[in-house]
mmCIF file of C-alpha atoms in Angstrom:
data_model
loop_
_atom_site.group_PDB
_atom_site.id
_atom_site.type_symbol
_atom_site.label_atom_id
_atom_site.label_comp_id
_atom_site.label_asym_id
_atom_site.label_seq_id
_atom_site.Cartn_x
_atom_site.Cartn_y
_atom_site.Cartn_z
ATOM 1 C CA UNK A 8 0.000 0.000 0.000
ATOM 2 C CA UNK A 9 1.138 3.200 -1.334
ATOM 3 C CA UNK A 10 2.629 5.640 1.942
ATOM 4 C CA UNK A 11 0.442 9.496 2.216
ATOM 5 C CA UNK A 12 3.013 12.256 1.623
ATOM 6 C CA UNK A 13 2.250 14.542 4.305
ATOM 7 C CA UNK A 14 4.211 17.064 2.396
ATOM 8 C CA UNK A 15 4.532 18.178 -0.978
ATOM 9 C CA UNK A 16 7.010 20.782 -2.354
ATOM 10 C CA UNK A 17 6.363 22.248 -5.865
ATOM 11 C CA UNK A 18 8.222 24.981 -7.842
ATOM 12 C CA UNK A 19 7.006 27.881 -9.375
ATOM 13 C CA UNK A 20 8.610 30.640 -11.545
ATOM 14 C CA UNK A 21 7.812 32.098 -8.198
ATOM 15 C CA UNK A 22 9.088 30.193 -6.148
ATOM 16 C CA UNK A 23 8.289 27.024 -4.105
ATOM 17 C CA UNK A 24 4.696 26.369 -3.082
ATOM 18 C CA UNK A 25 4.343 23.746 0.027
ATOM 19 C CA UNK A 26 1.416 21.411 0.667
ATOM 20 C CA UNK A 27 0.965 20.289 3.701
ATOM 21 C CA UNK A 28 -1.270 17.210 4.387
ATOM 22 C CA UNK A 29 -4.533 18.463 6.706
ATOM 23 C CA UNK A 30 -5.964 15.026 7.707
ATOM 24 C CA UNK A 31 -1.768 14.005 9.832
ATOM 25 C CA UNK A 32 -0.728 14.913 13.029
ATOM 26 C CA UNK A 33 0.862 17.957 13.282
ATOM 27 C CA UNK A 34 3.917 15.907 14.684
ATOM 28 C CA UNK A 35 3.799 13.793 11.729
ATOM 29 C CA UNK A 36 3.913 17.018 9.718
ATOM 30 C CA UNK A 37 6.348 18.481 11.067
ATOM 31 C CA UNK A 38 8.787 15.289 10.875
ATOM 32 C CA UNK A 39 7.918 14.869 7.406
ATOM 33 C CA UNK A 40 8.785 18.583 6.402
ATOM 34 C CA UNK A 41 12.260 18.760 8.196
ATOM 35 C CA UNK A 42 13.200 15.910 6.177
ATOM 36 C CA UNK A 43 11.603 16.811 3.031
ATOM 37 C CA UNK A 44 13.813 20.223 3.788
ATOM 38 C CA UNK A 45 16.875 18.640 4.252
ATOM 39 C CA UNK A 46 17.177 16.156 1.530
ATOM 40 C CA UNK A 47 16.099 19.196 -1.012
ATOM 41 C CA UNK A 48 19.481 21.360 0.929
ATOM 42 C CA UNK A 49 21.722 18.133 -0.334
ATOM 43 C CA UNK A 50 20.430 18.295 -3.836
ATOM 44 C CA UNK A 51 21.443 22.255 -4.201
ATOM 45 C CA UNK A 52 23.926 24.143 -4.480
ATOM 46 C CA UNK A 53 25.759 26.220 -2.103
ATOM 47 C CA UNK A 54 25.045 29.723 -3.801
ATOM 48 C CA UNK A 55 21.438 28.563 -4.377
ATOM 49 C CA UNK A 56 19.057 31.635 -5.205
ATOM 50 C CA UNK A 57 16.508 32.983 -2.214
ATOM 51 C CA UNK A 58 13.408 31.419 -2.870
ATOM 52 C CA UNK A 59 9.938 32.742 -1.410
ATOM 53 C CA UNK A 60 7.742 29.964 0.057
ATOM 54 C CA UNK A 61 4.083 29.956 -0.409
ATOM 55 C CA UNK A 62 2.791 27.755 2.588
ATOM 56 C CA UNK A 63 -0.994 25.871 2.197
ATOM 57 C CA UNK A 64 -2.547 24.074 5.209
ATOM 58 C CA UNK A 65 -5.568 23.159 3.013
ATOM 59 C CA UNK A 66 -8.341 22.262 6.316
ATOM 60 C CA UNK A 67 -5.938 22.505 9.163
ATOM 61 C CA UNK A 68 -5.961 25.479 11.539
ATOM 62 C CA UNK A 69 -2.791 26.213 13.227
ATOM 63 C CA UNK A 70 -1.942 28.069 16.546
ATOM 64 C CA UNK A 71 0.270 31.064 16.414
ATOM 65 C CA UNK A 72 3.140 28.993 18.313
ATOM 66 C CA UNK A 73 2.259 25.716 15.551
ATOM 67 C CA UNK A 74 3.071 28.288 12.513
ATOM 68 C CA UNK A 75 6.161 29.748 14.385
ATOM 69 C CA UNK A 76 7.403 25.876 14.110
ATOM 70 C CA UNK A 77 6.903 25.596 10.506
ATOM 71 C CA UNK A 78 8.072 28.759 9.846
ATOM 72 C CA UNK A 79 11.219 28.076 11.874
ATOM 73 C CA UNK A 80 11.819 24.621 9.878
ATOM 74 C CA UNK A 81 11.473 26.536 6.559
ATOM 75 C CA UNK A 82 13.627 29.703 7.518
ATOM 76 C CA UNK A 83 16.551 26.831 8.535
ATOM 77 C CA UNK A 84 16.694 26.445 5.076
ATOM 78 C CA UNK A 85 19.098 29.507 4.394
ATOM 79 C CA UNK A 86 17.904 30.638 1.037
ATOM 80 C CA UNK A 87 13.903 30.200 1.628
ATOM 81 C CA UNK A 88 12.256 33.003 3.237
ATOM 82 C CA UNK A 89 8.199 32.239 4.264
ATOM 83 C CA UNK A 90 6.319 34.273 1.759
ATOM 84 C CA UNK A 91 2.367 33.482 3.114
ATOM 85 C CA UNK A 92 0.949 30.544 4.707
ATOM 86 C CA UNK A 93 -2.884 30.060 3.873
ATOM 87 C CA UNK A 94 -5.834 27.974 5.402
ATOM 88 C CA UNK A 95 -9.299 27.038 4.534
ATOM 89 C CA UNK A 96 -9.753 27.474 8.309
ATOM 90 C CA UNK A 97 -10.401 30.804 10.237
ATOM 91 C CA UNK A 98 -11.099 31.771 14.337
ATOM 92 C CA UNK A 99 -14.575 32.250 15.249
ATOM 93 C CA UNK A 100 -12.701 35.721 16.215
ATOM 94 C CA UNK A 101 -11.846 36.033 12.731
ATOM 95 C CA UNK A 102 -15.867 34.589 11.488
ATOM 96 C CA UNK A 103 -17.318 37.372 13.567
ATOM 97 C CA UNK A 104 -15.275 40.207 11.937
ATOM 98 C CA UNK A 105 -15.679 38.995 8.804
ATOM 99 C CA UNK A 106 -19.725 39.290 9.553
ATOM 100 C CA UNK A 107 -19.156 42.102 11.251
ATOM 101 C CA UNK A 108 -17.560 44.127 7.733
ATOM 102 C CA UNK A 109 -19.702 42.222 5.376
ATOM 103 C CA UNK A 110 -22.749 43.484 7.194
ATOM 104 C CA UNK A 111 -25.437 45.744 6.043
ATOM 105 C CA UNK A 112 -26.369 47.685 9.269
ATOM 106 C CA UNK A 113 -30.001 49.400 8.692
ATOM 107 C CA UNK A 114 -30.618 52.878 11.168
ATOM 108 C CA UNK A 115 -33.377 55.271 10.930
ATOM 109 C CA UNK A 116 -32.679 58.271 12.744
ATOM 110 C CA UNK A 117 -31.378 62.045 12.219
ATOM 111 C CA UNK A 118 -27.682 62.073 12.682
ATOM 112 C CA UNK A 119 -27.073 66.057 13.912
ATOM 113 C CA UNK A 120 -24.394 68.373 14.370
ATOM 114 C CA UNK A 121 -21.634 66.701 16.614
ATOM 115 C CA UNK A 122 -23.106 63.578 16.363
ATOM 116 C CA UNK A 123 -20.989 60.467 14.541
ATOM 117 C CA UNK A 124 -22.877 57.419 13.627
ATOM 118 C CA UNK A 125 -20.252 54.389 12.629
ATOM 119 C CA UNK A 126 -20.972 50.758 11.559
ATOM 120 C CA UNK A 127 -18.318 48.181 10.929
ATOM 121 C CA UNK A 128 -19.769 47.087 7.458
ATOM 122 C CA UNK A 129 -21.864 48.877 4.696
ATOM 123 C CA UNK A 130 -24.613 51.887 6.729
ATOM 124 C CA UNK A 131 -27.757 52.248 5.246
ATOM 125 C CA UNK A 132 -29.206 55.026 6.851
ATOM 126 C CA UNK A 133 -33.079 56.476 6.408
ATOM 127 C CA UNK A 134 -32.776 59.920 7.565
ATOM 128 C CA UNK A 135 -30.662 62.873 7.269
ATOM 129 C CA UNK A 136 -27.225 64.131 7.818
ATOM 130 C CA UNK A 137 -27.448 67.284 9.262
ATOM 131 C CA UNK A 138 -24.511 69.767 9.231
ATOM 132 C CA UNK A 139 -21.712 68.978 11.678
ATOM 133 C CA UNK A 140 -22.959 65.462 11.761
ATOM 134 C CA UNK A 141 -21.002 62.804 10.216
ATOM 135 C CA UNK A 142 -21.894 58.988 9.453
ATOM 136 C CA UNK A 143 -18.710 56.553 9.292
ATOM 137 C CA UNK A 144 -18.407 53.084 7.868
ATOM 138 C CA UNK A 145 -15.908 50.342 7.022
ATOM 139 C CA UNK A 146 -18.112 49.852 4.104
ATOM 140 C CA UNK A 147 -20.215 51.591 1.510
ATOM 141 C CA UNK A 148 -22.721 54.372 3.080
ATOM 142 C CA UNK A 149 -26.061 54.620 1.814
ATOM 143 C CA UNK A 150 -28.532 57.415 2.724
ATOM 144 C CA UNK A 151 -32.396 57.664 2.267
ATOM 145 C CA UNK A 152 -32.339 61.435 3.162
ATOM 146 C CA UNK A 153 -30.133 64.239 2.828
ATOM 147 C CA UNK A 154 -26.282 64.520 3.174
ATOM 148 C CA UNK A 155 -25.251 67.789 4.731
ATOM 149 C CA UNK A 156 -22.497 66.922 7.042
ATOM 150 C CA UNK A 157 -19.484 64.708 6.713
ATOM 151 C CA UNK A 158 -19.900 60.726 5.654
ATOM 152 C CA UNK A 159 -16.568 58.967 5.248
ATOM 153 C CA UNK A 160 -16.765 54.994 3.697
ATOM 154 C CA UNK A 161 -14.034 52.770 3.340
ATOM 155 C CA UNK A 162 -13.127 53.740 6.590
ATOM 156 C CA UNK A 163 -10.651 50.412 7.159
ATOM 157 C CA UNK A 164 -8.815 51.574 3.540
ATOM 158 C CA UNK A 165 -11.446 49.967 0.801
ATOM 159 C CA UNK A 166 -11.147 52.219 -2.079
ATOM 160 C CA UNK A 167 -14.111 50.895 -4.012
ATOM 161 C CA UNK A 168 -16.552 52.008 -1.168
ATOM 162 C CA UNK A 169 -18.967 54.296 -2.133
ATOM 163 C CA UNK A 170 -21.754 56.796 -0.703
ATOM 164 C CA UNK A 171 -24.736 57.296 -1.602
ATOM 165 C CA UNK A 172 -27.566 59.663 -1.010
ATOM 166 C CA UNK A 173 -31.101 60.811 -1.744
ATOM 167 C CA UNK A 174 -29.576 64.283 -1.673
ATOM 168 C CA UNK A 175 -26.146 64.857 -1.752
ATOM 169 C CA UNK A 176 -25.468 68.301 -0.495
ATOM 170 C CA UNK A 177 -22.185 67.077 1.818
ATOM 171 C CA UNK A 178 -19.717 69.331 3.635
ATOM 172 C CA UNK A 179 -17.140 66.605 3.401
ATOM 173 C CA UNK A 180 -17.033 63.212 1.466
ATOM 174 C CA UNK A 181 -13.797 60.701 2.218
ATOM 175 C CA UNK A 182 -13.649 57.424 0.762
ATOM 176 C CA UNK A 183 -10.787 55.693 2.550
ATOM 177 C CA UNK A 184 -7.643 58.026 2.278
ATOM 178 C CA UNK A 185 -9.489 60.495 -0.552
ATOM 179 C CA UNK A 186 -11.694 63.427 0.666
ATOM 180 C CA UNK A 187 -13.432 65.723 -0.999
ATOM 181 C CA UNK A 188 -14.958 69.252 -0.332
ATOM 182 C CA UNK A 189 -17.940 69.878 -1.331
ATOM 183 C CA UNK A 190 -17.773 73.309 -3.707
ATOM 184 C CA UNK A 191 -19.138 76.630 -2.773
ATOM 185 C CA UNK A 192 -21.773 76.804 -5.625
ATOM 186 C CA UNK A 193 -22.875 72.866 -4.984
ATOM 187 C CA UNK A 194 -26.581 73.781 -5.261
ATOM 188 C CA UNK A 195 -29.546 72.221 -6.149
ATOM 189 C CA UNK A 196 -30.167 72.898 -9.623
ATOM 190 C CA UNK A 197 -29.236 70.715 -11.960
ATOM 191 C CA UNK A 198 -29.111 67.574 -9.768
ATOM 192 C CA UNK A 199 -29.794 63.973 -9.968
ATOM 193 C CA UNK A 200 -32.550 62.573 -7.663
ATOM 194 C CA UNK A 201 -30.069 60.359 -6.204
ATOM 195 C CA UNK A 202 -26.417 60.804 -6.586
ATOM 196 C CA UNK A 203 -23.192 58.539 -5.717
ATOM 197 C CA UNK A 204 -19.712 59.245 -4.933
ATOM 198 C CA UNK A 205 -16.648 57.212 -5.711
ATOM 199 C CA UNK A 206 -13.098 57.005 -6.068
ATOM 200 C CA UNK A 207 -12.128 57.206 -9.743
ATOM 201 C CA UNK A 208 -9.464 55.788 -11.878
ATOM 202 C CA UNK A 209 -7.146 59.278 -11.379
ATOM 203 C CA UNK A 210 -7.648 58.956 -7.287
ATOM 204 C CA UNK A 211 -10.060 61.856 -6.946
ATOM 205 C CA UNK A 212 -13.515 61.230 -5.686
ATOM 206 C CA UNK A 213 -16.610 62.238 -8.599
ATOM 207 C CA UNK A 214 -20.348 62.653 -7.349
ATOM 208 C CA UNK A 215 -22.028 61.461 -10.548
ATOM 209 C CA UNK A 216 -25.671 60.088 -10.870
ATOM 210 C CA UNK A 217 -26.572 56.688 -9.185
ATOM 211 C CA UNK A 218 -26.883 54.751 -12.187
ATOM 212 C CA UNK A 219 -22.739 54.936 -12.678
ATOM 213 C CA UNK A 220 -23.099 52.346 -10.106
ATOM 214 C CA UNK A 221 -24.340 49.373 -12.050
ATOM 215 C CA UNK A 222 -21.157 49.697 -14.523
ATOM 216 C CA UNK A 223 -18.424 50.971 -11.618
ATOM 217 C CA UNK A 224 -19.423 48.171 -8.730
ATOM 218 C CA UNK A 225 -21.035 45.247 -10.379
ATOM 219 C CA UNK A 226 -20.740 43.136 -7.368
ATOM 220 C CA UNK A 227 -22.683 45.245 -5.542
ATOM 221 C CA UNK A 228 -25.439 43.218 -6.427
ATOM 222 C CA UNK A 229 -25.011 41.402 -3.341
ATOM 223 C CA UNK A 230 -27.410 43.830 -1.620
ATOM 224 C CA UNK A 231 -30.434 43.746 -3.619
ATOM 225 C CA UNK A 232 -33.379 43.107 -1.318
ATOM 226 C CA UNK A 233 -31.619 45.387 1.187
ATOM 227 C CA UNK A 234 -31.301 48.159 -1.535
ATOM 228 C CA UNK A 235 -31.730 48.675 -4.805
ATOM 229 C CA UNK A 236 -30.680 51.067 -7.211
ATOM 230 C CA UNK A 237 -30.953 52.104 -10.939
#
């Protein structure tokens, strides 16, 4: 009967790409990879080029001191340097916040002056922004009322956040690092019924009419029956 490799080592034009077996013991892992490791060292040559090491635990979850092991066995290896290590698996820790930024959090309510309304994923707000108020989110910000105030989306650094609003008549806009003033002459004539604003391909954030959207952010289709657009 043919012997499971725990480990298997692959090259790349980018380097080398380790598998490592998820249904072994980690012991058995480990065992198997030093000497994997070592009988690769004999084969090379002394002024071998550093490689990067791509590291994939397919359905195994390892502890922070388990990875510092394998990492260790890897970076013995003088010319391979631990590029990534990936898993199928994640921390309930890590489930939660994942949730918790992929969420659509709904609030009806008036945000006013020196108030600051934040959610962790996409806000969709039914209400107004007054001005001096300000609505923050790791996500896209979507508002069934007026924008007077501040919003900022993307908080976390996501470029391709967006905000929208039934009104758009902001004192500030940022979108991650971008911001944007609104101008003095911003009226209302000449305005869309509901506008959008987004980070464009020149790094400068455009307020443009809300059907942009369906071209610019596809994907965001993942929100219809929360919100809709077009």
């Amino acid at each position: 009967m043919k012997k499971t490799q725990n480990v298997t080592i692959k090259g790349t034009k980018d380097g080398i790409v380790l598998h490592l077996n998820d249904q072994c013991s980690f012991q058995a892992l480990k065992a198997e990879l030093e000497q994997k490791l070592l009988a690769q060292a004999a084969d090379e040559e002394e002024n071998s080029p550093i490689l990067a090491v791509k590291i994939q635990l397919g359905n195994r979850y390892l502890t922070p001191g388990q990875e510092e092991e394998i990492k260790s066995l890897v970076r013995a290896r003088r010319n391979l340097v631990v590029d990534e290590i990936t898993s199928n698996v994640i921390t309930k820790e890590a489930a939660a916040r994942e949730k918790a930024e992929n969420e659509i959090v709904l609030v009806t309510t008036i945000v006013r002056s020196g108030q600051v309304l934040k959610a962790e994923g996409d806000l969709l707000l039914v209400g107004n922004v007054n001005p001096g108020g300000t609505v923050i989110a790791n996500g896209n910000i979507f508002i069934m009322g007026n924008l007077r105030g501040i919003a900022h989306a993307g908080y976390s650094g996501r470029r391709d956040a967006v905000v929208v609003a039934s009104n758009m008549v902001p004192s500030q806009i940022r979108i991650a690092d971008c911001l944007n003033r609104a101008p003095d002459d911003y009226g209302e004539e000449g305005r869309h019924e509901m506008e959008c604003a987004y980070i464009d391909e020149s790094d400068h954030i455009i307020i443009d009419k809300l059907q942009v959207l369906k071209t610019l952010r596809p994907n965001m289709t993942r929100l219809k029956g929360g919100f809709s657009y077009g």
